[in-house]
PDB file of C-alpha atoms in Angstrom:
ATOM      1  CA  UNK I 110       0.000   0.000   0.000  1.00  0.00           C
ATOM      2  CA  UNK I 111       1.428   3.388  -1.023  1.00  0.00           C
ATOM      3  CA  UNK I 112       1.686   6.031   1.686  1.00  0.00           C
ATOM      4  CA  UNK I 113      -0.085   9.318   1.052  1.00  0.00           C
ATOM      5  CA  UNK I 114       2.310  11.442   3.063  1.00  0.00           C
ATOM      6  CA  UNK I 115       5.882  11.396   4.294  1.00  0.00           C
ATOM      7  CA  UNK I 116       6.483  11.273   8.034  1.00  0.00           C
ATOM      8  CA  UNK I 117       9.077  13.431   9.800  1.00  0.00           C
ATOM      9  CA  UNK I 118      11.757  10.743   9.920  1.00  0.00           C
ATOM     10  CA  UNK I 119      12.503  11.064   6.215  1.00  0.00           C
ATOM     11  CA  UNK I 120      14.597  14.254   6.438  1.00  0.00           C
ATOM     12  CA  UNK I 121      17.994  14.703   8.068  1.00  0.00           C
ATOM     13  CA  UNK I 122      19.389  18.218   8.541  1.00  0.00           C
ATOM     14  CA  UNK I 123      23.161  17.795   8.203  1.00  0.00           C
ATOM     15  CA  UNK I 124      24.331  21.372   8.756  1.00  0.00           C
ATOM     16  CA  UNK I 125      24.450  24.940   7.460  1.00  0.00           C
ATOM     17  CA  UNK I 126      26.735  27.855   6.703  1.00  0.00           C
ATOM     18  CA  UNK I 127      25.983  31.552   6.344  1.00  0.00           C
ATOM     19  CA  UNK I 128      27.170  32.173   2.780  1.00  0.00           C
ATOM     20  CA  UNK I 129      26.544  35.925   2.569  1.00  0.00           C
ATOM     21  CA  UNK I 130      25.852  38.643   5.093  1.00  0.00           C
ATOM     22  CA  UNK I 131      26.197  42.388   4.730  1.00  0.00           C
ATOM     23  CA  UNK I 132      24.919  45.636   6.175  1.00  0.00           C
ATOM     24  CA  UNK I 133      25.061  48.830   4.116  1.00  0.00           C
ATOM     25  CA  UNK I 134      24.324  52.090   5.941  1.00  0.00           C
ATOM     26  CA  UNK I 135      23.717  55.481   4.380  1.00  0.00           C
ATOM     27  CA  UNK I 136      26.206  57.874   6.087  1.00  0.00           C
ATOM     28  CA  UNK I 137      23.828  60.612   7.243  1.00  0.00           C
ATOM     29  CA  UNK I 138      23.984  62.339  10.612  1.00  0.00           C
ATOM     30  CA  UNK I 139      20.337  61.710  11.506  1.00  0.00           C
ATOM     31  CA  UNK I 140      20.937  58.004  11.175  1.00  0.00           C
ATOM     32  CA  UNK I 141      24.355  57.798  12.804  1.00  0.00           C
ATOM     33  CA  UNK I 142      23.835  60.136  15.772  1.00  0.00           C
ATOM     34  CA  UNK I 143      20.684  58.630  17.217  1.00  0.00           C
ATOM     35  CA  UNK I 144      19.180  55.228  17.488  1.00  0.00           C
ATOM     36  CA  UNK I 145      17.039  55.785  14.403  1.00  0.00           C
ATOM     37  CA  UNK I 146      15.834  52.232  14.229  1.00  0.00           C
ATOM     38  CA  UNK I 147      13.749  52.698  17.421  1.00  0.00           C
ATOM     39  CA  UNK I 148      11.490  55.669  16.619  1.00  0.00           C
ATOM     40  CA  UNK I 149       8.556  54.002  14.835  1.00  0.00           C
ATOM     41  CA  UNK I 150      11.021  52.468  12.445  1.00  0.00           C
ATOM     42  CA  UNK I 151       9.647  51.174   9.184  1.00  0.00           C
ATOM     43  CA  UNK I 152      11.330  48.150   7.641  1.00  0.00           C
ATOM     44  CA  UNK I 153      10.673  46.333   4.378  1.00  0.00           C
ATOM     45  CA  UNK I 154      11.439  42.615   4.351  1.00  0.00           C
ATOM     46  CA  UNK I 155      11.859  40.202   1.461  1.00  0.00           C
ATOM     47  CA  UNK I 156      12.957  36.602   1.025  1.00  0.00           C
ATOM     48  CA  UNK I 157      14.245  34.482  -1.815  1.00  0.00           C
ATOM     49  CA  UNK I 158      15.083  30.890  -2.619  1.00  0.00           C
ATOM     50  CA  UNK I 159      17.603  29.334  -4.984  1.00  0.00           C
ATOM     51  CA  UNK I 160      16.813  26.118  -6.822  1.00  0.00           C
ATOM     52  CA  UNK I 161      17.625  23.052  -4.741  1.00  0.00           C
ATOM     53  CA  UNK I 162      20.846  21.340  -5.818  1.00  0.00           C
ATOM     54  CA  UNK I 163      21.309  17.599  -5.491  1.00  0.00           C
ATOM     55  CA  UNK I 164      24.582  16.035  -4.385  1.00  0.00           C
ATOM     56  CA  UNK I 165      25.469  12.602  -5.642  1.00  0.00           C
ATOM     57  CA  UNK I 166      26.324  10.021  -3.026  1.00  0.00           C
ATOM     58  CA  UNK I 167      25.058   6.989  -1.149  1.00  0.00           C
ATOM     59  CA  UNK I 168      21.845   8.611   0.081  1.00  0.00           C
ATOM     60  CA  UNK I 169      20.134  11.483  -1.708  1.00  0.00           C
ATOM     61  CA  UNK I 170      21.550  14.768  -0.371  1.00  0.00           C
ATOM     62  CA  UNK I 171      20.571  18.301  -1.283  1.00  0.00           C
ATOM     63  CA  UNK I 172      21.734  21.880  -0.819  1.00  0.00           C
ATOM     64  CA  UNK I 173      18.998  24.382   0.018  1.00  0.00           C
ATOM     65  CA  UNK I 174      19.853  28.093  -0.172  1.00  0.00           C
ATOM     66  CA  UNK I 175      17.601  30.743   1.335  1.00  0.00           C
ATOM     67  CA  UNK I 176      18.068  34.524   1.489  1.00  0.00           C
ATOM     68  CA  UNK I 177      16.570  37.470   3.348  1.00  0.00           C
ATOM     69  CA  UNK I 178      16.755  41.226   2.968  1.00  0.00           C
ATOM     70  CA  UNK I 179      15.741  43.914   5.447  1.00  0.00           C
ATOM     71  CA  UNK I 180      15.617  47.564   4.389  1.00  0.00           C
ATOM     72  CA  UNK I 181      15.175  50.388   6.894  1.00  0.00           C
ATOM     73  CA  UNK I 182      13.135  52.919   4.930  1.00  0.00           C
ATOM     74  CA  UNK I 183      12.331  55.599   7.506  1.00  0.00           C
ATOM     75  CA  UNK I 184      10.921  56.637  10.867  1.00  0.00           C
ATOM     76  CA  UNK I 185       9.314  59.670  12.557  1.00  0.00           C
ATOM     77  CA  UNK I 186      12.445  61.794  11.930  1.00  0.00           C
ATOM     78  CA  UNK I 187      13.642  60.418   8.591  1.00  0.00           C
ATOM     79  CA  UNK I 188      11.310  60.644   5.591  1.00  0.00           C
ATOM     80  CA  UNK I 189      10.225  57.375   4.014  1.00  0.00           C
ATOM     81  CA  UNK I 190      12.675  56.362   1.284  1.00  0.00           C
ATOM     82  CA  UNK I 191      11.814  53.125  -0.527  1.00  0.00           C
ATOM     83  CA  UNK I 192      14.107  53.681  -3.534  1.00  0.00           C
ATOM     84  CA  UNK I 193      17.338  53.934  -1.536  1.00  0.00           C
ATOM     85  CA  UNK I 194      16.962  52.548   1.991  1.00  0.00           C
ATOM     86  CA  UNK I 195      18.870  54.087   4.878  1.00  0.00           C
ATOM     87  CA  UNK I 196      20.039  50.634   5.978  1.00  0.00           C
ATOM     88  CA  UNK I 197      20.065  47.505   3.870  1.00  0.00           C
ATOM     89  CA  UNK I 198      20.881  44.176   5.519  1.00  0.00           C
ATOM     90  CA  UNK I 199      21.212  41.137   3.270  1.00  0.00           C
ATOM     91  CA  UNK I 200      21.939  37.542   4.177  1.00  0.00           C
ATOM     92  CA  UNK I 201      21.944  34.084   2.655  1.00  0.00           C
ATOM     93  CA  UNK I 202      22.296  30.644   4.176  1.00  0.00           C
ATOM     94  CA  UNK I 203      22.887  27.217   2.635  1.00  0.00           C
ATOM     95  CA  UNK I 204      22.068  23.964   4.347  1.00  0.00           C
ATOM     96  CA  UNK I 205      22.658  20.318   3.532  1.00  0.00           C
ATOM     97  CA  UNK I 206      19.834  17.831   3.910  1.00  0.00           C
ATOM     98  CA  UNK I 207      19.605  14.075   3.390  1.00  0.00           C
ATOM     99  CA  UNK I 208      16.421  12.323   2.361  1.00  0.00           C
ATOM    100  CA  UNK I 209      15.771   8.753   3.451  1.00  0.00           C
ATOM    101  CA  UNK I 210      12.717   7.390   1.628  1.00  0.00           C
ATOM    102  CA  UNK I 211      11.923   4.658  -0.827  1.00  0.00           C
ATOM    103  CA  UNK I 212      12.798   5.479  -4.429  1.00  0.00           C
ATOM    104  CA  UNK I 213       9.137   5.825  -5.406  1.00  0.00           C
ATOM    105  CA  UNK I 214       8.573   8.508  -2.722  1.00  0.00           C
ATOM    106  CA  UNK I 215      11.674  10.544  -3.607  1.00  0.00           C
ATOM    107  CA  UNK I 216       9.883  13.083  -5.878  1.00  0.00           C
ATOM    108  CA  UNK I 217       7.348  13.828  -3.130  1.00  0.00           C
ATOM    109  CA  UNK I 218      10.142  14.181  -0.562  1.00  0.00           C
ATOM    110  CA  UNK I 219      12.038  16.580  -2.832  1.00  0.00           C
ATOM    111  CA  UNK I 220       8.911  18.730  -3.129  1.00  0.00           C
ATOM    112  CA  UNK I 221       8.536  18.754   0.656  1.00  0.00           C
ATOM    113  CA  UNK I 222      12.182  19.789   1.021  1.00  0.00           C
ATOM    114  CA  UNK I 223      11.379  23.000  -0.883  1.00  0.00           C
ATOM    115  CA  UNK I 224       9.170  23.945   2.071  1.00  0.00           C
ATOM    116  CA  UNK I 225      10.934  22.263   4.981  1.00  0.00           C
ATOM    117  CA  UNK I 226      14.479  23.382   4.050  1.00  0.00           C
ATOM    118  CA  UNK I 227      13.855  27.154   4.229  1.00  0.00           C
ATOM    119  CA  UNK I 228      11.665  26.703   7.317  1.00  0.00           C
ATOM    120  CA  UNK I 229      14.557  24.973   9.099  1.00  0.00           C
ATOM    121  CA  UNK I 230      17.216  27.452   7.885  1.00  0.00           C
ATOM    122  CA  UNK I 231      15.306  30.723   8.444  1.00  0.00           C
ATOM    123  CA  UNK I 232      15.830  30.986  12.243  1.00  0.00           C
ATOM    124  CA  UNK I 233      19.607  30.627  11.854  1.00  0.00           C
ATOM    125  CA  UNK I 234      19.727  33.406   9.247  1.00  0.00           C
ATOM    126  CA  UNK I 235      17.381  35.655  11.248  1.00  0.00           C
ATOM    127  CA  UNK I 236      19.676  35.328  14.286  1.00  0.00           C
ATOM    128  CA  UNK I 237      22.811  36.110  12.267  1.00  0.00           C
ATOM    129  CA  UNK I 238      21.253  39.172  10.630  1.00  0.00           C
ATOM    130  CA  UNK I 239      19.923  40.463  13.949  1.00  0.00           C
ATOM    131  CA  UNK I 240      23.423  40.097  15.425  1.00  0.00           C
ATOM    132  CA  UNK I 241      25.059  41.963  12.542  1.00  0.00           C
ATOM    133  CA  UNK I 242      22.644  44.883  12.908  1.00  0.00           C
ATOM    134  CA  UNK I 243      23.109  44.935  16.684  1.00  0.00           C
ATOM    135  CA  UNK I 244      26.911  44.815  16.438  1.00  0.00           C
ATOM    136  CA  UNK I 245      26.698  47.627  13.872  1.00  0.00           C
ATOM    137  CA  UNK I 246      25.220  49.846  16.589  1.00  0.00           C
ATOM    138  CA  UNK I 247      21.533  49.735  15.700  1.00  0.00           C
ATOM    139  CA  UNK I 248      18.796  48.590  18.009  1.00  0.00           C
ATOM    140  CA  UNK I 249      17.869  45.004  17.409  1.00  0.00           C
ATOM    141  CA  UNK I 250      15.066  44.401  15.012  1.00  0.00           C
ATOM    142  CA  UNK I 251      12.700  41.513  15.146  1.00  0.00           C
ATOM    143  CA  UNK I 252      12.496  39.826  11.794  1.00  0.00           C
ATOM    144  CA  UNK I 253       9.039  38.541  11.006  1.00  0.00           C
ATOM    145  CA  UNK I 254       8.416  34.828  11.156  1.00  0.00           C
ATOM    146  CA  UNK I 255       8.403  33.255   7.723  1.00  0.00           C
ATOM    147  CA  UNK I 256       5.610  31.008   6.522  1.00  0.00           C
ATOM    148  CA  UNK I 257       6.910  29.040   3.563  1.00  0.00           C
TER     149      UNK I 257
END
């Protein structure tokens, strides 16, 4: 009898690396002199995914790459600027996953990995980007949770 779904034991998260992280800040006094990211700060967030890459080996393994961008576009003292954000933080993370299912279920498992991979990686990238902004001297921001 063919199973209609894949249980949680099919996926193994092997590990991850942050593959890109940067923080670009517009050098203006109003941004550098005060904690501009606290005063009703407005941020724009976006995410992106790269196609999943398979790795040949004994068990099917895959690389999932997920990226996030956070742009600070204004607050009560700085006019809204969506074309050139005051702060732009960008990050990307890649993770390796192994799939352990029967051959006939592999296509379904690969489809599930497109959802599960970014969901597993997102908290690691959110933490790294929050740390970079904090270390850069800006108040910590809370990245929104991501529903993939």
